[in-house]
Amino acid sequence: MATYSYLFLALLFSSLCNRSMVLSSNMDSHDLARVQPLAPLPAWACSSKESKREGLKIIHRYGPCSPFDGQRATPIQILQQDQSRVTRLQSRLTRASSRVDVQDTTLPARPGTAVETGDYIVTVGFGTPPRDMTLVFDTGSDLTWIQCQPCSGGCYEQQYPIFNPTDSSSYLNLSCNSAVCSQLSLSNGCSSSTCVYSTGYGDGSKSIGFFAHDTLSLTQSDVFPNFLFGCGQQSNGLFGKAAGLLGLGRESVSLISQTATKFGRVFSYCLPSSPSSPGYLTFGTDAIPSTVKFTPLVTDPNNPSFYFLNMIGISVKGQALPIPASTLASPGTIIDSGTVITRLPSSAYAALRLAFQQEMMNYKSVSSPSSVLDTCYELGGSEALSVPPIVLHFEGDVDVNLDYSGIIYEMRAVGCLAFAGNEDNGELTIIGNKQQLKLDVVYDVGGRKVGFGPGGCR
């Protein structure tokens, strides 16, 4: 989940004192194609099929493979959460320079308050000896943090025991006079000469605690001593019973920057094609498929953590939509692992919807079960809809052909166009994770490029 850049300094817990590309669909892109998805597993079944890729296994936190007991959500609930995330992202990006008067800030002691984080989780090891921690991973955040005992300010419920720093022989809090503490944008100050961090989210949810370092184990061979992270003493927000968050943004404190010496600031993922299947998250250049095509990575000085791309057009059934280049160019496009449904400028979405509707006239149009999506059709039993091919075009002659799962969002007996429009053309375009399914997505931060390739998760 993306974090606000402003600081939250008022700490209510007693132990802390205030201070402070192409996806090949095997079909002619100019023809309607009956795209039949693979037969899904039963809702209760978790696939035993393993990805052939090395790296961290990605699991959908609401799927049957999730380790979180009782954490399930309907497609409609997921869309409601998604809209909340998008609202916060848009707010952060349009008010990047906003700051809060810390004297007027209060932290509600409400552990367990719902907060909408990303849908995908990975498990890594913290400490010596390593303790497994299952975290939400998020390309829209930088700081990695986990809940830590004694949780003096209150913590939300998580699935497995909360990390105890005293059990790790390599754990160390950072002092207030350390260079890292003084440079940390999320640093709020000190408690008994110990550096304190505070990171807040748009709905008021927060994580506050000690800024520390310990050993991070991604795999048995990828071990990083002195990894900087937040050891949370107060956290409010139900993060899907995860232990915390893994930050994959671009800033210096992110996992990508801290492991740059070994991995060259390169990582890639394939999101699982269904909640019943695993995906993967890998680091370094060795695992990049030769089929990946790259588009330039853009930096917004006001929002340096986000991954901006230049999307230059959209095609439906081989026909470019009449979208002026300026509509997509400003305020720009980001790719985000935590947003589900792609959001487009209002006029761009209107053009996409019209072209899609014209190709779907043989299907019965129905009302949407969700306010997020507005172009829906009745599903005919087990038969998939025949959908027109949709292609997203990016700078560098990169064309991303969407899979059926990136075009249709299914709810009950209804299939909806898996795009939504912003309120106006002045809001950010966001490429959601639904449109990234079955793709290898590669982030070469050092090379300033993002790539897309077919055949992900195989």
PDB file of N, CA, C and O in Angstrom, residues 121-191:
ATOM      1  N   ILE A 121       0.881 -11.890  -1.236  1.00  0.00           N
ATOM      2  CA  ILE A 121       1.766 -12.031  -0.091  1.00  0.00           C
ATOM      3  C   ILE A 121       2.938 -12.937  -0.432  1.00  0.00           C
ATOM      4  O   ILE A 121       2.848 -13.810  -1.301  1.00  0.00           O
ATOM      5  N   VAL A 122       4.059 -12.717   0.271  1.00  0.00           N
ATOM      6  CA  VAL A 122       5.246 -13.558   0.159  1.00  0.00           C
ATOM      7  C   VAL A 122       5.773 -13.796   1.573  1.00  0.00           C
ATOM      8  O   VAL A 122       5.444 -13.054   2.506  1.00  0.00           O
ATOM      9  N   THR A 123       6.602 -14.819   1.732  1.00  0.00           N
ATOM     10  CA  THR A 123       7.168 -15.151   3.033  1.00  0.00           C
ATOM     11  C   THR A 123       8.683 -15.016   2.989  1.00  0.00           C
ATOM     12  O   THR A 123       9.338 -15.573   2.098  1.00  0.00           O
ATOM     13  N   VAL A 124       9.239 -14.269   3.940  1.00  0.00           N
ATOM     14  CA  VAL A 124      10.681 -14.055   4.050  1.00  0.00           C
ATOM     15  C   VAL A 124      11.085 -14.320   5.495  1.00  0.00           C
ATOM     16  O   VAL A 124      10.235 -14.451   6.387  1.00  0.00           O
ATOM     17  N   GLY A 125      12.394 -14.391   5.737  1.00  0.00           N
ATOM     18  CA  GLY A 125      12.883 -14.643   7.076  1.00  0.00           C
ATOM     19  C   GLY A 125      13.505 -13.406   7.706  1.00  0.00           C
ATOM     20  O   GLY A 125      14.248 -12.671   7.042  1.00  0.00           O
ATOM     21  N   PHE A 126      13.220 -13.162   8.987  1.00  0.00           N
ATOM     22  CA  PHE A 126      13.821 -12.072   9.734  1.00  0.00           C
ATOM     23  C   PHE A 126      14.573 -12.628  10.936  1.00  0.00           C
ATOM     24  O   PHE A 126      14.089 -13.528  11.630  1.00  0.00           O
ATOM     25  N   GLY A 127      15.759 -12.071  11.179  1.00  0.00           N
ATOM     26  CA  GLY A 127      16.477 -12.376  12.398  1.00  0.00           C
ATOM     27  C   GLY A 127      17.465 -13.511  12.283  1.00  0.00           C
ATOM     28  O   GLY A 127      17.624 -14.154  11.242  1.00  0.00           O
ATOM     29  N   THR A 128      18.162 -13.768  13.411  1.00  0.00           N
ATOM     30  CA  THR A 128      19.115 -14.870  13.537  1.00  0.00           C
ATOM     31  C   THR A 128      18.820 -15.610  14.841  1.00  0.00           C
ATOM     32  O   THR A 128      18.983 -15.050  15.924  1.00  0.00           O
ATOM     33  N   PRO A 129      18.334 -16.849  14.776  1.00  0.00           N
ATOM     34  CA  PRO A 129      17.992 -17.593  13.555  1.00  0.00           C
ATOM     35  C   PRO A 129      16.768 -16.985  12.879  1.00  0.00           C
ATOM     36  O   PRO A 129      15.991 -16.281  13.535  1.00  0.00           O
ATOM     37  N   PRO A 130      16.591 -17.239  11.567  1.00  0.00           N
ATOM     38  CA  PRO A 130      15.494 -16.589  10.846  1.00  0.00           C
ATOM     39  C   PRO A 130      14.127 -17.087  11.277  1.00  0.00           C
ATOM     40  O   PRO A 130      13.939 -18.279  11.524  1.00  0.00           O
ATOM     41  N   ARG A 131      13.203 -16.140  11.390  1.00  0.00           N
ATOM     42  CA  ARG A 131      11.808 -16.456  11.639  1.00  0.00           C
ATOM     43  C   ARG A 131      11.004 -16.069  10.413  1.00  0.00           C
ATOM     44  O   ARG A 131      11.115 -14.951   9.911  1.00  0.00           O
ATOM     45  N   ASP A 132      10.188 -16.983   9.906  1.00  0.00           N
ATOM     46  CA  ASP A 132       9.377 -16.706   8.730  1.00  0.00           C
ATOM     47  C   ASP A 132       8.312 -15.667   9.039  1.00  0.00           C
ATOM     48  O   ASP A 132       7.590 -15.774  10.040  1.00  0.00           O
ATOM     49  N   MET A 133       8.221 -14.662   8.143  1.00  0.00           N
ATOM     50  CA  MET A 133       7.221 -13.618   8.244  1.00  0.00           C
ATOM     51  C   MET A 133       6.510 -13.500   6.892  1.00  0.00           C
ATOM     52  O   MET A 133       7.176 -13.345   5.863  1.00  0.00           O
ATOM     53  N   THR A 134       5.206 -13.586   6.901  1.00  0.00           N
ATOM     54  CA  THR A 134       4.424 -13.455   5.677  1.00  0.00           C
ATOM     55  C   THR A 134       3.961 -12.012   5.539  1.00  0.00           C
ATOM     56  O   THR A 134       3.258 -11.487   6.411  1.00  0.00           O
ATOM     57  N   LEU A 135       4.376 -11.372   4.430  1.00  0.00           N
ATOM     58  CA  LEU A 135       4.161  -9.941   4.242  1.00  0.00           C
ATOM     59  C   LEU A 135       3.397  -9.657   2.960  1.00  0.00           C
ATOM     60  O   LEU A 135       3.549 -10.373   1.962  1.00  0.00           O
ATOM     61  N   VAL A 136       2.592  -8.614   2.982  1.00  0.00           N
ATOM     62  CA  VAL A 136       2.030  -8.066   1.750  1.00  0.00           C
ATOM     63  C   VAL A 136       3.160  -7.383   0.990  1.00  0.00           C
ATOM     64  O   VAL A 136       3.946  -6.646   1.584  1.00  0.00           O
ATOM     65  N   PHE A 137       3.301  -7.652  -0.309  1.00  0.00           N
ATOM     66  CA  PHE A 137       4.324  -6.926  -1.067  1.00  0.00           C
ATOM     67  C   PHE A 137       3.676  -5.844  -1.921  1.00  0.00           C
ATOM     68  O   PHE A 137       2.591  -6.026  -2.464  1.00  0.00           O
ATOM     69  N   ASP A 138       4.384  -4.719  -2.018  1.00  0.00           N
ATOM     70  CA  ASP A 138       3.760  -3.533  -2.591  1.00  0.00           C
ATOM     71  C   ASP A 138       4.791  -2.682  -3.312  1.00  0.00           C
ATOM     72  O   ASP A 138       5.748  -2.203  -2.693  1.00  0.00           O
ATOM     73  N   THR A 139       4.587  -2.478  -4.609  1.00  0.00           N
ATOM     74  CA  THR A 139       5.482  -1.615  -5.379  1.00  0.00           C
ATOM     75  C   THR A 139       5.216  -0.138  -5.116  1.00  0.00           C
ATOM     76  O   THR A 139       5.971   0.716  -5.589  1.00  0.00           O
ATOM     77  N   GLY A 140       4.173   0.176  -4.382  1.00  0.00           N
ATOM     78  CA  GLY A 140       3.850   1.561  -4.080  1.00  0.00           C
ATOM     79  C   GLY A 140       4.351   2.018  -2.719  1.00  0.00           C
ATOM     80  O   GLY A 140       4.007   3.098  -2.270  1.00  0.00           O
ATOM     81  N   SER A 141       5.153   1.195  -2.041  1.00  0.00           N
ATOM     82  CA  SER A 141       5.697   1.542  -0.730  1.00  0.00           C
ATOM     83  C   SER A 141       7.199   1.298  -0.718  1.00  0.00           C
ATOM     84  O   SER A 141       7.712   0.462  -1.462  1.00  0.00           O
ATOM     85  N   ASP A 142       7.907   1.992   0.161  1.00  0.00           N
ATOM     86  CA  ASP A 142       9.349   1.833   0.284  1.00  0.00           C
ATOM     87  C   ASP A 142       9.759   1.087   1.547  1.00  0.00           C
ATOM     88  O   ASP A 142      10.513   0.130   1.504  1.00  0.00           O
ATOM     89  N   LEU A 143       9.267   1.538   2.673  1.00  0.00           N
ATOM     90  CA  LEU A 143       9.688   0.967   3.946  1.00  0.00           C
ATOM     91  C   LEU A 143       9.104  -0.423   4.144  1.00  0.00           C
ATOM     92  O   LEU A 143       7.903  -0.641   4.009  1.00  0.00           O
ATOM     93  N   THR A 144       9.967  -1.385   4.488  1.00  0.00           N
ATOM     94  CA  THR A 144       9.522  -2.696   4.952  1.00  0.00           C
ATOM     95  C   THR A 144       9.360  -2.625   6.464  1.00  0.00           C
ATOM     96  O   THR A 144      10.228  -2.094   7.169  1.00  0.00           O
ATOM     97  N   TRP A 145       8.235  -3.111   6.971  1.00  0.00           N
ATOM     98  CA  TRP A 145       8.041  -3.124   8.421  1.00  0.00           C
ATOM     99  C   TRP A 145       7.284  -4.370   8.830  1.00  0.00           C
ATOM    100  O   TRP A 145       6.540  -4.959   8.047  1.00  0.00           O
ATOM    101  N   ILE A 146       7.543  -4.784  10.060  1.00  0.00           N
ATOM    102  CA  ILE A 146       6.819  -5.907  10.650  1.00  0.00           C
ATOM    103  C   ILE A 146       6.403  -5.515  12.060  1.00  0.00           C
ATOM    104  O   ILE A 146       6.978  -4.625  12.675  1.00  0.00           O
ATOM    105  N   GLN A 147       5.376  -6.169  12.565  1.00  0.00           N
ATOM    106  CA  GLN A 147       4.977  -5.949  13.943  1.00  0.00           C
ATOM    107  C   GLN A 147       5.977  -6.631  14.877  1.00  0.00           C
ATOM    108  O   GLN A 147       6.455  -7.731  14.592  1.00  0.00           O
ATOM    109  N   CYS A 148       6.300  -5.951  15.972  1.00  0.00           N
ATOM    110  CA  CYS A 148       7.284  -6.469  16.917  1.00  0.00           C
ATOM    111  C   CYS A 148       6.738  -6.437  18.345  1.00  0.00           C
ATOM    112  O   CYS A 148       6.012  -5.515  18.728  1.00  0.00           O
ATOM    113  N   GLN A 149       7.121  -7.429  19.110  1.00  0.00           N
ATOM    114  CA  GLN A 149       6.830  -7.402  20.541  1.00  0.00           C
ATOM    115  C   GLN A 149       7.685  -6.327  21.224  1.00  0.00           C
ATOM    116  O   GLN A 149       8.784  -6.042  20.754  1.00  0.00           O
ATOM    117  N   PRO A 150       7.219  -5.646  22.249  1.00  0.00           N
ATOM    118  CA  PRO A 150       6.009  -5.984  23.024  1.00  0.00           C
ATOM    119  C   PRO A 150       4.737  -5.315  22.508  1.00  0.00           C
ATOM    120  O   PRO A 150       3.703  -5.387  23.172  1.00  0.00           O
ATOM    121  N   CYS A 151       4.766  -4.629  21.364  1.00  0.00           N
ATOM    122  CA  CYS A 151       3.578  -3.954  20.828  1.00  0.00           C
ATOM    123  C   CYS A 151       2.968  -3.040  21.894  1.00  0.00           C
ATOM    124  O   CYS A 151       1.775  -3.122  22.210  1.00  0.00           O
ATOM    125  N   SER A 152       3.795  -2.174  22.422  1.00  0.00           N
ATOM    126  CA  SER A 152       3.370  -1.347  23.553  1.00  0.00           C
ATOM    127  C   SER A 152       2.244  -0.395  23.206  1.00  0.00           C
ATOM    128  O   SER A 152       1.509   0.055  24.081  1.00  0.00           O
ATOM    129  N   GLY A 153       2.105  -0.058  21.933  1.00  0.00           N
ATOM    130  CA  GLY A 153       1.035   0.846  21.534  1.00  0.00           C
ATOM    131  C   GLY A 153      -0.169   0.134  20.951  1.00  0.00           C
ATOM    132  O   GLY A 153      -1.144   0.772  20.573  1.00  0.00           O
ATOM    133  N   GLY A 154      -0.106  -1.196  20.864  1.00  0.00           N
ATOM    134  CA  GLY A 154      -1.213  -1.966  20.317  1.00  0.00           C
ATOM    135  C   GLY A 154      -0.967  -2.413  18.894  1.00  0.00           C
ATOM    136  O   GLY A 154      -0.493  -1.630  18.063  1.00  0.00           O
ATOM    137  N   CYS A 155      -1.246  -3.661  18.584  1.00  0.00           N
ATOM    138  CA  CYS A 155      -1.055  -4.227  17.244  1.00  0.00           C
ATOM    139  C   CYS A 155      -2.331  -4.914  16.778  1.00  0.00           C
ATOM    140  O   CYS A 155      -3.152  -5.351  17.584  1.00  0.00           O
ATOM    141  N   TYR A 156      -2.487  -5.010  15.484  1.00  0.00           N
ATOM    142  CA  TYR A 156      -3.626  -5.740  14.930  1.00  0.00           C
ATOM    143  C   TYR A 156      -3.334  -7.247  14.990  1.00  0.00           C
ATOM    144  O   TYR A 156      -2.197  -7.689  15.201  1.00  0.00           O
ATOM    145  N   GLU A 157      -4.352  -8.028  14.778  1.00  0.00           N
ATOM    146  CA  GLU A 157      -4.204  -9.483  14.814  1.00  0.00           C
ATOM    147  C   GLU A 157      -3.471  -9.980  13.567  1.00  0.00           C
ATOM    148  O   GLU A 157      -3.799  -9.592  12.449  1.00  0.00           O
ATOM    149  N   GLN A 158      -2.461 -10.810  13.767  1.00  0.00           N
ATOM    150  CA  GLN A 158      -1.798 -11.459  12.637  1.00  0.00           C
ATOM    151  C   GLN A 158      -1.842 -12.965  12.834  1.00  0.00           C
ATOM    152  O   GLN A 158      -2.089 -13.457  13.934  1.00  0.00           O
ATOM    153  N   GLN A 159      -1.585 -13.683  11.739  1.00  0.00           N
ATOM    154  CA  GLN A 159      -1.786 -15.122  11.754  1.00  0.00           C
ATOM    155  C   GLN A 159      -0.792 -15.845  12.663  1.00  0.00           C
ATOM    156  O   GLN A 159      -1.157 -16.748  13.411  1.00  0.00           O
ATOM    157  N   TYR A 160       0.474 -15.453  12.574  1.00  0.00           N
ATOM    158  CA  TYR A 160       1.521 -16.167  13.294  1.00  0.00           C
ATOM    159  C   TYR A 160       2.110 -15.281  14.380  1.00  0.00           C
ATOM    160  O   TYR A 160       1.882 -14.072  14.402  1.00  0.00           O
ATOM    161  N   PRO A 161       2.903 -15.856  15.313  1.00  0.00           N
ATOM    162  CA  PRO A 161       3.430 -15.071  16.428  1.00  0.00           C
ATOM    163  C   PRO A 161       4.175 -13.827  15.970  1.00  0.00           C
ATOM    164  O   PRO A 161       4.892 -13.836  14.973  1.00  0.00           O
ATOM    165  N   ILE A 162       4.005 -12.763  16.706  1.00  0.00           N
ATOM    166  CA  ILE A 162       4.660 -11.495  16.413  1.00  0.00           C
ATOM    167  C   ILE A 162       6.158 -11.617  16.691  1.00  0.00           C
ATOM    168  O   ILE A 162       6.584 -12.260  17.652  1.00  0.00           O
ATOM    169  N   PHE A 163       6.957 -11.000  15.830  1.00  0.00           N
ATOM    170  CA  PHE A 163       8.412 -11.066  15.924  1.00  0.00           C
ATOM    171  C   PHE A 163       8.888 -10.496  17.259  1.00  0.00           C
ATOM    172  O   PHE A 163       8.476  -9.412  17.681  1.00  0.00           O
ATOM    173  N   ASN A 164       9.791 -11.241  17.919  1.00  0.00           N
ATOM    174  CA  ASN A 164      10.371 -10.793  19.172  1.00  0.00           C
ATOM    175  C   ASN A 164      11.839 -10.453  18.945  1.00  0.00           C
ATOM    176  O   ASN A 164      12.660 -11.343  18.738  1.00  0.00           O
ATOM    177  N   PRO A 165      12.212  -9.179  18.949  1.00  0.00           N
ATOM    178  CA  PRO A 165      13.604  -8.808  18.675  1.00  0.00           C
ATOM    179  C   PRO A 165      14.612  -9.450  19.621  1.00  0.00           C
ATOM    180  O   PRO A 165      15.763  -9.689  19.242  1.00  0.00           O
ATOM    181  N   THR A 166      14.195  -9.748  20.850  1.00  0.00           N
ATOM    182  CA  THR A 166      15.142 -10.320  21.809  1.00  0.00           C
ATOM    183  C   THR A 166      15.533 -11.750  21.456  1.00  0.00           C
ATOM    184  O   THR A 166      16.520 -12.270  21.995  1.00  0.00           O
ATOM    185  N   ASP A 167      14.788 -12.376  20.559  1.00  0.00           N
ATOM    186  CA  ASP A 167      15.118 -13.735  20.136  1.00  0.00           C
ATOM    187  C   ASP A 167      16.132 -13.760  18.998  1.00  0.00           C
ATOM    188  O   ASP A 167      16.576 -14.837  18.587  1.00  0.00           O
ATOM    189  N   SER A 168      16.466 -12.591  18.444  1.00  0.00           N
ATOM    190  CA  SER A 168      17.406 -12.512  17.324  1.00  0.00           C
ATOM    191  C   SER A 168      18.738 -11.963  17.800  1.00  0.00           C
ATOM    192  O   SER A 168      18.804 -10.862  18.372  1.00  0.00           O
ATOM    193  N   SER A 169      19.811 -12.714  17.554  1.00  0.00           N
ATOM    194  CA  SER A 169      21.142 -12.274  17.975  1.00  0.00           C
ATOM    195  C   SER A 169      21.701 -11.154  17.107  1.00  0.00           C
ATOM    196  O   SER A 169      22.713 -10.543  17.456  1.00  0.00           O
ATOM    197  N   SER A 170      21.050 -10.855  15.977  1.00  0.00           N
ATOM    198  CA  SER A 170      21.570  -9.843  15.047  1.00  0.00           C
ATOM    199  C   SER A 170      20.727  -8.571  15.023  1.00  0.00           C
ATOM    200  O   SER A 170      21.007  -7.651  14.262  1.00  0.00           O
ATOM    201  N   TYR A 171      19.704  -8.487  15.868  1.00  0.00           N
ATOM    202  CA  TYR A 171      18.836  -7.306  15.878  1.00  0.00           C
ATOM    203  C   TYR A 171      19.519  -6.141  16.584  1.00  0.00           C
ATOM    204  O   TYR A 171      20.170  -6.297  17.616  1.00  0.00           O
ATOM    205  N   LEU A 172      19.344  -4.946  16.033  1.00  0.00           N
ATOM    206  CA  LEU A 172      19.891  -3.747  16.662  1.00  0.00           C
ATOM    207  C   LEU A 172      19.056  -2.533  16.286  1.00  0.00           C
ATOM    208  O   LEU A 172      18.821  -2.275  15.100  1.00  0.00           O
ATOM    209  N   ASN A 173      18.604  -1.788  17.290  1.00  0.00           N
ATOM    210  CA  ASN A 173      17.948  -0.511  17.023  1.00  0.00           C
ATOM    211  C   ASN A 173      18.975   0.508  16.546  1.00  0.00           C
ATOM    212  O   ASN A 173      20.149   0.459  16.930  1.00  0.00           O
ATOM    213  N   LEU A 174      18.536   1.452  15.727  1.00  0.00           N
ATOM    214  CA  LEU A 174      19.414   2.511  15.244  1.00  0.00           C
ATOM    215  C   LEU A 174      19.339   3.719  16.170  1.00  0.00           C
ATOM    216  O   LEU A 174      18.259   4.075  16.663  1.00  0.00           O
ATOM    217  N   SER A 175      20.469   4.344  16.391  1.00  0.00           N
ATOM    218  CA  SER A 175      20.504   5.505  17.267  1.00  0.00           C
ATOM    219  C   SER A 175      20.021   6.744  16.524  1.00  0.00           C
ATOM    220  O   SER A 175      20.038   6.810  15.287  1.00  0.00           O
ATOM    221  N   CYS A 176      19.622   7.727  17.285  1.00  0.00           N
ATOM    222  CA  CYS A 176      19.114   8.957  16.688  1.00  0.00           C
ATOM    223  C   CYS A 176      20.184   9.734  15.935  1.00  0.00           C
ATOM    224  O   CYS A 176      19.872  10.480  15.005  1.00  0.00           O
ATOM    225  N   ASN A 177      21.435   9.593  16.348  1.00  0.00           N
ATOM    226  CA  ASN A 177      22.490  10.352  15.682  1.00  0.00           C
ATOM    227  C   ASN A 177      23.111   9.605  14.516  1.00  0.00           C
ATOM    228  O   ASN A 177      24.101  10.054  13.947  1.00  0.00           O
ATOM    229  N   SER A 178      22.529   8.461  14.141  1.00  0.00           N
ATOM    230  CA  SER A 178      23.038   7.739  12.981  1.00  0.00           C
ATOM    231  C   SER A 178      22.659   8.465  11.701  1.00  0.00           C
ATOM    232  O   SER A 178      21.622   9.133  11.625  1.00  0.00           O
ATOM    233  N   ALA A 179      23.499   8.345  10.684  1.00  0.00           N
ATOM    234  CA  ALA A 179      23.238   9.019   9.408  1.00  0.00           C
ATOM    235  C   ALA A 179      21.944   8.526   8.788  1.00  0.00           C
ATOM    236  O   ALA A 179      21.189   9.290   8.182  1.00  0.00           O
ATOM    237  N   VAL A 180      21.670   7.247   8.935  1.00  0.00           N
ATOM    238  CA  VAL A 180      20.462   6.675   8.329  1.00  0.00           C
ATOM    239  C   VAL A 180      19.217   7.279   8.956  1.00  0.00           C
ATOM    240  O   VAL A 180      18.249   7.612   8.268  1.00  0.00           O
ATOM    241  N   CYS A 181      19.241   7.451  10.269  1.00  0.00           N
ATOM    242  CA  CYS A 181      18.063   8.016  10.943  1.00  0.00           C
ATOM    243  C   CYS A 181      17.800   9.442  10.481  1.00  0.00           C
ATOM    244  O   CYS A 181      16.665   9.824  10.220  1.00  0.00           O
ATOM    245  N   SER A 182      18.855  10.218  10.359  1.00  0.00           N
ATOM    246  CA  SER A 182      18.679  11.611   9.973  1.00  0.00           C
ATOM    247  C   SER A 182      18.215  11.760   8.531  1.00  0.00           C
ATOM    248  O   SER A 182      17.582  12.750   8.165  1.00  0.00           O
ATOM    249  N   GLN A 183      18.507  10.772   7.694  1.00  0.00           N
ATOM    250  CA  GLN A 183      18.132  10.840   6.286  1.00  0.00           C
ATOM    251  C   GLN A 183      16.782  10.195   6.000  1.00  0.00           C
ATOM    252  O   GLN A 183      16.201  10.406   4.937  1.00  0.00           O
ATOM    253  N   LEU A 184      16.276   9.417   6.930  1.00  0.00           N
ATOM    254  CA  LEU A 184      15.022   8.699   6.713  1.00  0.00           C
ATOM    255  C   LEU A 184      13.861   9.669   6.680  1.00  0.00           C
ATOM    256  O   LEU A 184      13.596  10.382   7.651  1.00  0.00           O
ATOM    257  N   SER A 185      13.145   9.688   5.557  1.00  0.00           N
ATOM    258  CA  SER A 185      12.033  10.627   5.419  1.00  0.00           C
ATOM    259  C   SER A 185      10.888  10.284   6.358  1.00  0.00           C
ATOM    260  O   SER A 185      10.042  11.119   6.655  1.00  0.00           O
ATOM    261  N   LEU A 186      10.845   9.026   6.819  1.00  0.00           N
ATOM    262  CA  LEU A 186       9.780   8.602   7.712  1.00  0.00           C
ATOM    263  C   LEU A 186      10.199   8.672   9.173  1.00  0.00           C
ATOM    264  O   LEU A 186       9.491   8.217  10.048  1.00  0.00           O
ATOM    265  N   SER A 187      11.379   9.213   9.440  1.00  0.00           N
ATOM    266  CA  SER A 187      11.860   9.291  10.812  1.00  0.00           C
ATOM    267  C   SER A 187      11.138  10.391  11.563  1.00  0.00           C
ATOM    268  O   SER A 187      11.029  11.511  11.087  1.00  0.00           O
ATOM    269  N   ASN A 188      10.653  10.059  12.739  1.00  0.00           N
ATOM    270  CA  ASN A 188       9.920  11.025  13.540  1.00  0.00           C
ATOM    271  C   ASN A 188      10.712  11.567  14.708  1.00  0.00           C
ATOM    272  O   ASN A 188      10.326  12.559  15.292  1.00  0.00           O
ATOM    273  N   GLY A 189      11.758  10.879  15.089  1.00  0.00           N
ATOM    274  CA  GLY A 189      12.482  11.365  16.235  1.00  0.00           C
ATOM    275  C   GLY A 189      13.082  10.254  17.049  1.00  0.00           C
ATOM    276  O   GLY A 189      13.576   9.274  16.506  1.00  0.00           O
ATOM    277  N   CYS A 190      13.022  10.371  18.354  1.00  0.00           N
ATOM    278  CA  CYS A 190      13.766   9.473  19.225  1.00  0.00           C
ATOM    279  C   CYS A 190      12.926   9.022  20.400  1.00  0.00           C
ATOM    280  O   CYS A 190      12.005   9.710  20.832  1.00  0.00           O
ATOM    281  N   SER A 191      13.314   7.888  20.925  1.00  0.00           N
ATOM    282  CA  SER A 191      12.843   7.418  22.213  1.00  0.00           C
ATOM    283  C   SER A 191      14.054   6.837  22.906  1.00  0.00           C
ATOM    284  O   SER A 191      14.599   5.816  22.467  1.00  0.00           O
TER     285      SER A 191
END
